[in-house]
Amino acid sequence: SQQGEEDPQALSIQEGENATMNCSYKTSINNLQWYRQNSGRGLVHLILIRSNEREKHSGRLRVTLDTSKKSSSLLITASRAADTASYFCATDASHRGSTLGRLYFGRGTQLTVWP
Amino acid sequence: DAGVIQSPRHEVTEMGQEVTLRCKPISGHNSLFWYRQTMMRGLELLIYFNNNVPIDDSGMPEDRFSAKMPNASFSTLKIQPSEPRDSAVYFCASSDPNQPQHFGDGTRLSIL
C-alpha cells in the first residue's frame, strides 16, 4: 500500500505541552500534506511540504520531511484544548515526476489536549 | 467563499433502497474526489474526476456504486441497492490540480 502510516494512533497531553506526530510512507512522493479533522467535520488542510524541502513552519506548526527515511513529523507547539482533533498525513503518488492527482491518507493520530 | 457543499448531511434508509449523495465543489476547482471513512478501514478514495472525467475508479467497492459528474459544479455518488456494510461517512473534496484538497463536511449514511 502507498498509504502513509501515522504514529502514535492516539496521543493525550496537557495544554501547553508540545505534540509530535509521525508519518511513514513507502513510495516516492512529490509532496506530503498534513490534514486535521475535528469530530463530525471534514478534513482541513494544514500544511504542505515538497519533496525538496526539509522543514516548514506555519504558526505553531512545524513539519519535517526526511525522504531518505520516507518519514515526516508534525509538531504542534504550546498545544491548546482546541487542537483536539485527528491528524492525517497524505502523500501523492509520484509517477515519472508528475503527480497522478490522488492522495493516499493514513489512519490518523487522535490528539486529545486536556485543559 | 463557499466551501464544498454536500447533501444530505445525514441519511438513514433501509437496505435495498437507492441512495444518492450530492456534492457541489468549489467553483473553479478542476478535480473532485469521493471518499468513504469508517473506523475499520479509515479514509478510502472511491473515485476521482479531473475536468468532469473519471480518472481512477479503482476504489469503488463494487458495481452497486456509481458516480457521475455531469458538469463542473455538481457530482453524485449513487449506491443501488444499498447494504448495511455501506454505512459510513462519505466525503467529497475538490482541488485545483496538484493543490491541497478542500473537503465537505460529509454525509453520514446509515443503512438499516
PDB file of C-alpha atoms in Angstrom:
ATOM      1  CA  SER A   1       0.000   0.000   0.000  1.00  0.00           C
ATOM      2  CA  GLN A   2       1.130   3.535  -0.660  1.00  0.00           C
ATOM      3  CA  GLN A   3      -0.740   4.893   2.329  1.00  0.00           C
ATOM      4  CA  GLY A   4       1.042   6.883   4.964  1.00  0.00           C
ATOM      5  CA  GLU A   5       1.011   5.458   8.444  1.00  0.00           C
ATOM      6  CA  GLU A   6       0.759   7.783  11.421  1.00  0.00           C
ATOM      7  CA  ASP A   7       2.279   7.113  14.772  1.00  0.00           C
ATOM      8  CA  PRO A   8       1.078   7.118  17.501  1.00  0.00           C
ATOM      9  CA  GLN A   9      -2.553   6.162  16.927  1.00  0.00           C
ATOM     10  CA  ALA A  10      -3.570   8.239  19.927  1.00  0.00           C
ATOM     11  CA  LEU A  11      -1.846  10.961  21.916  1.00  0.00           C
ATOM     12  CA  SER A  12      -3.063  12.610  25.096  1.00  0.00           C
ATOM     13  CA  ILE A  13      -1.324  15.688  26.529  1.00  0.00           C
ATOM     14  CA  GLN A  14      -1.921  18.718  28.720  1.00  0.00           C
ATOM     15  CA  GLU A  15      -2.437  22.231  27.401  1.00  0.00           C
ATOM     16  CA  GLY A  16       0.866  23.995  26.864  1.00  0.00           C
ATOM     17  CA  GLU A  17       2.772  20.823  26.041  1.00  0.00           C
ATOM     18  CA  ASN A  18       4.093  20.054  22.574  1.00  0.00           C
ATOM     19  CA  ALA A  19       2.553  17.304  20.460  1.00  0.00           C
ATOM     20  CA  THR A  20       4.591  15.327  17.952  1.00  0.00           C
ATOM     21  CA  MET A  21       3.048  13.013  15.389  1.00  0.00           C
ATOM     22  CA  ASN A  22       4.948  10.935  12.892  1.00  0.00           C
ATOM     23  CA  CYS A  23       4.156   9.623   9.437  1.00  0.00           C
ATOM     24  CA  SER A  24       5.908   6.977   7.373  1.00  0.00           C
ATOM     25  CA  TYR A  25       5.254   6.163   3.732  1.00  0.00           C
ATOM     26  CA  LYS A  26       6.522   3.719   1.147  1.00  0.00           C
ATOM     27  CA  THR A  27       6.835   5.275  -2.306  1.00  0.00           C
ATOM     28  CA  SER A  28       8.478   8.280  -3.909  1.00  0.00           C
ATOM     29  CA  ILE A  29       6.468  11.451  -3.475  1.00  0.00           C
ATOM     30  CA  ASN A  30       6.213  14.961  -4.865  1.00  0.00           C
ATOM     31  CA  ASN A  31       4.831  16.352  -1.645  1.00  0.00           C
ATOM     32  CA  LEU A  32       3.419  15.375   1.723  1.00  0.00           C
ATOM     33  CA  GLN A  33       0.488  17.089   3.363  1.00  0.00           C
ATOM     34  CA  TRP A  34      -0.984  17.167   6.841  1.00  0.00           C
ATOM     35  CA  TYR A  35      -4.700  17.495   7.455  1.00  0.00           C
ATOM     36  CA  ARG A  36      -6.783  17.917  10.573  1.00  0.00           C
ATOM     37  CA  GLN A  37     -10.277  16.567  11.225  1.00  0.00           C
ATOM     38  CA  ASN A  38     -12.490  17.769  14.023  1.00  0.00           C
ATOM     39  CA  SER A  39     -15.199  15.389  15.181  1.00  0.00           C
ATOM     40  CA  GLY A  40     -18.104  15.311  12.757  1.00  0.00           C
ATOM     41  CA  ARG A  41     -16.396  17.545  10.194  1.00  0.00           C
ATOM     42  CA  GLY A  42     -14.409  17.180   7.014  1.00  0.00           C
ATOM     43  CA  LEU A  43     -10.640  17.251   6.763  1.00  0.00           C
ATOM     44  CA  VAL A  44      -8.935  20.616   6.702  1.00  0.00           C
ATOM     45  CA  HIS A  45      -5.570  21.149   5.055  1.00  0.00           C
ATOM     46  CA  LEU A  46      -2.858  22.351   7.432  1.00  0.00           C
ATOM     47  CA  ILE A  47       0.438  22.379   5.613  1.00  0.00           C
ATOM     48  CA  LEU A  48       2.190  21.003   2.531  1.00  0.00           C
ATOM     49  CA  ILE A  49       5.870  20.191   2.307  1.00  0.00           C
ATOM     50  CA  ARG A  50       7.513  19.417  -1.011  1.00  0.00           C
ATOM     51  CA  SER A  51       9.969  16.593  -1.514  1.00  0.00           C
ATOM     52  CA  ASN A  52      12.884  19.036  -1.885  1.00  0.00           C
ATOM     53  CA  GLU A  53      12.082  20.737   1.424  1.00  0.00           C
ATOM     54  CA  ARG A  54      13.250  19.503   4.810  1.00  0.00           C
ATOM     55  CA  GLU A  55      11.326  21.718   7.210  1.00  0.00           C
ATOM     56  CA  LYS A  56       8.381  24.063   7.090  1.00  0.00           C
ATOM     57  CA  HIS A  57       6.654  26.272   9.645  1.00  0.00           C
ATOM     58  CA  SER A  58       3.166  27.672   9.882  1.00  0.00           C
ATOM     59  CA  GLY A  59       2.242  29.394  13.124  1.00  0.00           C
ATOM     60  CA  ARG A  60       2.526  26.796  15.901  1.00  0.00           C
ATOM     61  CA  LEU A  61       3.021  24.006  13.373  1.00  0.00           C
ATOM     62  CA  ARG A  62       6.382  22.641  12.337  1.00  0.00           C
ATOM     63  CA  VAL A  63       6.685  19.902   9.738  1.00  0.00           C
ATOM     64  CA  THR A  64       9.829  17.994   8.839  1.00  0.00           C
ATOM     65  CA  LEU A  65      10.404  15.641   5.942  1.00  0.00           C
ATOM     66  CA  ASP A  66      13.138  13.043   5.552  1.00  0.00           C
ATOM     67  CA  THR A  67      12.823  11.495   2.104  1.00  0.00           C
ATOM     68  CA  SER A  68      15.720   9.113   2.740  1.00  0.00           C
ATOM     69  CA  LYS A  69      13.764   7.577   5.605  1.00  0.00           C
ATOM     70  CA  LYS A  70      10.389   8.166   3.952  1.00  0.00           C
ATOM     71  CA  SER A  71       9.093   9.842   7.071  1.00  0.00           C
ATOM     72  CA  SER A  72       7.626  13.115   8.252  1.00  0.00           C
ATOM     73  CA  SER A  73       6.748  14.623  11.586  1.00  0.00           C
ATOM     74  CA  LEU A  74       4.213  17.237  12.645  1.00  0.00           C
ATOM     75  CA  LEU A  75       4.970  19.230  15.773  1.00  0.00           C
ATOM     76  CA  ILE A  76       2.316  21.378  17.412  1.00  0.00           C
ATOM     77  CA  THR A  77       3.888  23.687  19.966  1.00  0.00           C
ATOM     78  CA  ALA A  78       2.147  25.116  23.026  1.00  0.00           C
ATOM     79  CA  SER A  79      -0.923  22.989  22.431  1.00  0.00           C
ATOM     80  CA  ARG A  80      -4.434  24.168  23.258  1.00  0.00           C
ATOM     81  CA  ALA A  81      -7.627  22.299  24.031  1.00  0.00           C
ATOM     82  CA  ALA A  82      -8.904  23.481  20.644  1.00  0.00           C
ATOM     83  CA  ASP A  83      -6.151  21.456  18.958  1.00  0.00           C
ATOM     84  CA  THR A  84      -8.019  18.294  19.935  1.00  0.00           C
ATOM     85  CA  ALA A  85      -8.703  16.514  16.643  1.00  0.00           C
ATOM     86  CA  SER A  86      -7.478  13.720  14.385  1.00  0.00           C
ATOM     87  CA  TYR A  87      -4.415  14.485  12.294  1.00  0.00           C
ATOM     88  CA  PHE A  88      -3.694  12.774   8.986  1.00  0.00           C
ATOM     89  CA  CYS A  89      -0.724  12.725   6.693  1.00  0.00           C
ATOM     90  CA  ALA A  90      -1.310  12.356   2.973  1.00  0.00           C
ATOM     91  CA  THR A  91       1.108  11.573   0.204  1.00  0.00           C
ATOM     92  CA  ASP A  92       0.679  11.923  -3.514  1.00  0.00           C
ATOM     93  CA  ALA A  93       1.818   9.263  -5.959  1.00  0.00           C
ATOM     94  CA  SER A  94       4.860  10.397  -7.888  1.00  0.00           C
ATOM     95  CA  HIS A  95       4.839   8.863 -11.356  1.00  0.00           C
ATOM     96  CA  ARG A  96       7.667   9.854 -13.672  1.00  0.00           C
ATOM     97  CA  GLY A  97       7.952  13.155 -11.861  1.00  0.00           C
ATOM     98  CA  SER A  98       4.298  14.165 -12.026  1.00  0.00           C
ATOM     99  CA  THR A  99       1.549  13.567  -9.545  1.00  0.00           C
ATOM    100  CA  LEU A 100      -1.366  11.399 -10.554  1.00  0.00           C
ATOM    101  CA  GLY A 101      -3.742  13.691  -8.665  1.00  0.00           C
ATOM    102  CA  ARG A 102      -4.849  11.378  -5.909  1.00  0.00           C
ATOM    103  CA  LEU A 103      -3.697  11.404  -2.291  1.00  0.00           C
ATOM    104  CA  TYR A 104      -3.047   8.472  -0.001  1.00  0.00           C
ATOM    105  CA  PHE A 105      -4.171   9.103   3.569  1.00  0.00           C
ATOM    106  CA  GLY A 106      -3.002   7.345   6.703  1.00  0.00           C
ATOM    107  CA  ARG A 107      -5.261   6.169   9.519  1.00  0.00           C
ATOM    108  CA  GLY A 108      -4.602   9.275  11.581  1.00  0.00           C
ATOM    109  CA  THR A 109      -3.461  10.211  15.065  1.00  0.00           C
ATOM    110  CA  GLN A 110      -6.167  11.149  17.540  1.00  0.00           C
ATOM    111  CA  LEU A 111      -4.819  14.035  19.621  1.00  0.00           C
ATOM    112  CA  THR A 112      -6.514  14.968  22.877  1.00  0.00           C
ATOM    113  CA  VAL A 113      -5.367  18.105  24.665  1.00  0.00           C
ATOM    114  CA  TRP A 114      -6.636  18.420  28.231  1.00  0.00           C
ATOM    115  CA  PRO A 115      -7.217  21.885  29.659  1.00  0.00           C
TER     116      PRO A 115
ATOM    117  CA  ASP B   1     -16.323  31.943  -0.435  1.00  0.00           C
ATOM    118  CA  ALA B   2     -18.463  28.825  -0.077  1.00  0.00           C
ATOM    119  CA  GLY B   3     -16.632  25.590   0.528  1.00  0.00           C
ATOM    120  CA  VAL B   4     -17.503  22.152  -0.769  1.00  0.00           C
ATOM    121  CA  ILE B   5     -21.180  21.535  -0.138  1.00  0.00           C
ATOM    122  CA  GLN B   6     -22.518  18.048   0.428  1.00  0.00           C
ATOM    123  CA  SER B   7     -26.098  16.901   0.837  1.00  0.00           C
ATOM    124  CA  PRO B   8     -27.727  15.403   2.695  1.00  0.00           C
ATOM    125  CA  ARG B   9     -25.695  15.654   5.923  1.00  0.00           C
ATOM    126  CA  HIS B  10     -27.370  12.571   7.300  1.00  0.00           C
ATOM    127  CA  GLU B  11     -29.189   9.729   5.572  1.00  0.00           C
ATOM    128  CA  VAL B  12     -30.876   6.765   7.184  1.00  0.00           C
ATOM    129  CA  THR B  13     -32.502   4.227   4.944  1.00  0.00           C
ATOM    130  CA  GLU B  14     -33.345   0.563   4.752  1.00  0.00           C
ATOM    131  CA  MET B  15     -31.198  -1.926   2.924  1.00  0.00           C
ATOM    132  CA  GLY B  16     -32.104  -2.405  -0.698  1.00  0.00           C
ATOM    133  CA  GLN B  17     -33.006   1.244  -1.185  1.00  0.00           C
ATOM    134  CA  GLU B  18     -31.201   3.524  -3.608  1.00  0.00           C
ATOM    135  CA  VAL B  19     -29.053   6.195  -2.021  1.00  0.00           C
ATOM    136  CA  THR B  20     -27.855   9.319  -3.812  1.00  0.00           C
ATOM    137  CA  LEU B  21     -25.235  11.585  -2.310  1.00  0.00           C
ATOM    138  CA  ARG B  22     -24.603  15.005  -3.788  1.00  0.00           C
ATOM    139  CA  CYS B  23     -21.628  17.304  -3.958  1.00  0.00           C
ATOM    140  CA  LYS B  24     -21.046  20.836  -5.152  1.00  0.00           C
ATOM    141  CA  PRO B  25     -17.310  21.504  -5.463  1.00  0.00           C
ATOM    142  CA  ILE B  26     -15.623  24.858  -5.010  1.00  0.00           C
ATOM    143  CA  SER B  27     -16.095  26.957  -8.119  1.00  0.00           C
ATOM    144  CA  GLY B  28     -13.089  26.769 -10.418  1.00  0.00           C
ATOM    145  CA  HIS B  29     -11.656  23.570  -8.990  1.00  0.00           C
ATOM    146  CA  ASN B  30     -10.842  21.019 -11.682  1.00  0.00           C
ATOM    147  CA  SER B  31     -10.553  17.897  -9.541  1.00  0.00           C
ATOM    148  CA  LEU B  32     -13.250  16.205  -7.473  1.00  0.00           C
ATOM    149  CA  PHE B  33     -12.810  13.277  -5.121  1.00  0.00           C
ATOM    150  CA  TRP B  34     -15.217  10.933  -3.345  1.00  0.00           C
ATOM    151  CA  TYR B  35     -14.009   9.259  -0.140  1.00  0.00           C
ATOM    152  CA  ARG B  36     -15.519   6.880   2.369  1.00  0.00           C
ATOM    153  CA  GLN B  37     -14.457   6.893   6.031  1.00  0.00           C
ATOM    154  CA  THR B  38     -15.042   4.086   8.510  1.00  0.00           C
ATOM    155  CA  MET B  39     -13.428   3.126  11.777  1.00  0.00           C
ATOM    156  CA  MET B  40     -12.276  -0.173  10.329  1.00  0.00           C
ATOM    157  CA  ARG B  41     -10.790   0.994   7.039  1.00  0.00           C
ATOM    158  CA  GLY B  42     -10.026   4.660   7.624  1.00  0.00           C
ATOM    159  CA  LEU B  43     -10.341   7.086   4.713  1.00  0.00           C
ATOM    160  CA  GLU B  44     -10.646   5.369   1.340  1.00  0.00           C
ATOM    161  CA  LEU B  45     -10.665   7.061  -2.053  1.00  0.00           C
ATOM    162  CA  LEU B  46     -13.566   5.751  -4.091  1.00  0.00           C
ATOM    163  CA  ILE B  47     -13.222   7.709  -7.321  1.00  0.00           C
ATOM    164  CA  TYR B  48     -11.897  10.992  -8.607  1.00  0.00           C
ATOM    165  CA  PHE B  49     -12.582  13.222 -11.591  1.00  0.00           C
ATOM    166  CA  ASN B  50     -10.444  15.696 -13.481  1.00  0.00           C
ATOM    167  CA  ASN B  51     -12.362  18.191 -15.630  1.00  0.00           C
ATOM    168  CA  ASN B  52     -15.528  16.118 -15.127  1.00  0.00           C
ATOM    169  CA  VAL B  53     -13.899  12.948 -16.466  1.00  0.00           C
ATOM    170  CA  PRO B  54     -13.464   9.932 -14.154  1.00  0.00           C
ATOM    171  CA  ILE B  55      -9.748   9.234 -13.843  1.00  0.00           C
ATOM    172  CA  ASP B  56      -9.487   6.468 -11.273  1.00  0.00           C
ATOM    173  CA  ASP B  57     -12.445   4.452 -10.027  1.00  0.00           C
ATOM    174  CA  SER B  58     -10.416   1.538  -8.703  1.00  0.00           C
ATOM    175  CA  GLY B  59     -11.616   2.308  -5.189  1.00  0.00           C
ATOM    176  CA  MET B  60     -15.277   1.818  -5.990  1.00  0.00           C
ATOM    177  CA  PRO B  61     -16.150  -1.287  -3.981  1.00  0.00           C
ATOM    178  CA  GLU B  62     -18.476  -2.962  -6.450  1.00  0.00           C
ATOM    179  CA  ASP B  63     -20.983  -2.398  -9.193  1.00  0.00           C
ATOM    180  CA  ARG B  64     -23.573  -1.189  -6.726  1.00  0.00           C
ATOM    181  CA  PHE B  65     -21.615   2.049  -6.552  1.00  0.00           C
ATOM    182  CA  SER B  66     -21.618   4.596  -9.354  1.00  0.00           C
ATOM    183  CA  ALA B  67     -20.539   8.222  -9.622  1.00  0.00           C
ATOM    184  CA  LYS B  68     -21.222  10.915 -12.153  1.00  0.00           C
ATOM    185  CA  MET B  69     -20.092  14.442 -12.758  1.00  0.00           C
ATOM    186  CA  PRO B  70     -22.393  15.911 -15.401  1.00  0.00           C
ATOM    187  CA  ASN B  71     -20.840  19.367 -15.110  1.00  0.00           C
ATOM    188  CA  ALA B  72     -18.109  21.224 -13.256  1.00  0.00           C
ATOM    189  CA  SER B  73     -20.387  22.241 -10.400  1.00  0.00           C
ATOM    190  CA  PHE B  74     -22.113  19.001  -9.464  1.00  0.00           C
ATOM    191  CA  SER B  75     -21.383  15.356  -8.751  1.00  0.00           C
ATOM    192  CA  THR B  76     -23.371  12.427  -7.413  1.00  0.00           C
ATOM    193  CA  LEU B  77     -22.439   9.155  -5.784  1.00  0.00           C
ATOM    194  CA  LYS B  78     -25.145   6.519  -6.017  1.00  0.00           C
ATOM    195  CA  ILE B  79     -25.496   3.216  -4.218  1.00  0.00           C
ATOM    196  CA  GLN B  80     -28.072   0.804  -5.559  1.00  0.00           C
ATOM    197  CA  PRO B  81     -29.047  -1.402  -3.864  1.00  0.00           C
ATOM    198  CA  SER B  82     -27.668  -0.288  -0.515  1.00  0.00           C
ATOM    199  CA  GLU B  83     -26.433  -2.736   2.126  1.00  0.00           C
ATOM    200  CA  PRO B  84     -25.717  -2.306   5.864  1.00  0.00           C
ATOM    201  CA  ARG B  85     -21.964  -2.574   5.214  1.00  0.00           C
ATOM    202  CA  ASP B  86     -22.190   0.619   3.159  1.00  0.00           C
ATOM    203  CA  SER B  87     -22.804   2.556   6.365  1.00  0.00           C
ATOM    204  CA  ALA B  88     -20.029   5.142   6.650  1.00  0.00           C
ATOM    205  CA  VAL B  89     -19.300   8.821   6.306  1.00  0.00           C
ATOM    206  CA  TYR B  90     -18.881   9.812   2.666  1.00  0.00           C
ATOM    207  CA  PHE B  91     -16.781  12.854   1.869  1.00  0.00           C
ATOM    208  CA  CYS B  92     -16.448  14.884  -1.261  1.00  0.00           C
ATOM    209  CA  ALA B  93     -13.361  17.013  -1.842  1.00  0.00           C
ATOM    210  CA  SER B  94     -12.246  19.332  -4.604  1.00  0.00           C
ATOM    211  CA  SER B  95      -8.995  20.967  -5.596  1.00  0.00           C
ATOM    212  CA  ASP B  96      -7.030  22.684  -8.290  1.00  0.00           C
ATOM    213  CA  PRO B  97      -4.528  20.291  -9.900  1.00  0.00           C
ATOM    214  CA  ASN B  98      -1.724  19.384  -7.518  1.00  0.00           C
ATOM    215  CA  GLN B  99      -3.104  21.685  -4.831  1.00  0.00           C
ATOM    216  CA  PRO B 100      -4.435  20.784  -1.348  1.00  0.00           C
ATOM    217  CA  GLN B 101      -7.883  19.273  -1.273  1.00  0.00           C
ATOM    218  CA  HIS B 102     -10.872  21.016   0.289  1.00  0.00           C
ATOM    219  CA  PHE B 103     -13.329  18.690   1.966  1.00  0.00           C
ATOM    220  CA  GLY B 104     -17.030  18.986   2.571  1.00  0.00           C
ATOM    221  CA  ASP B 105     -18.451  18.059   5.960  1.00  0.00           C
ATOM    222  CA  GLY B 106     -19.587  14.685   4.700  1.00  0.00           C
ATOM    223  CA  THR B 107     -22.770  12.642   4.554  1.00  0.00           C
ATOM    224  CA  ARG B 108     -23.270  10.244   7.431  1.00  0.00           C
ATOM    225  CA  LEU B 109     -25.011   7.243   5.882  1.00  0.00           C
ATOM    226  CA  SER B 110     -26.718   4.553   7.905  1.00  0.00           C
ATOM    227  CA  ILE B 111     -28.214   1.539   6.169  1.00  0.00           C
ATOM    228  CA  LEU B 112     -30.538  -0.439   8.407  1.00  0.00           C
TER     229      LEU B 112
END
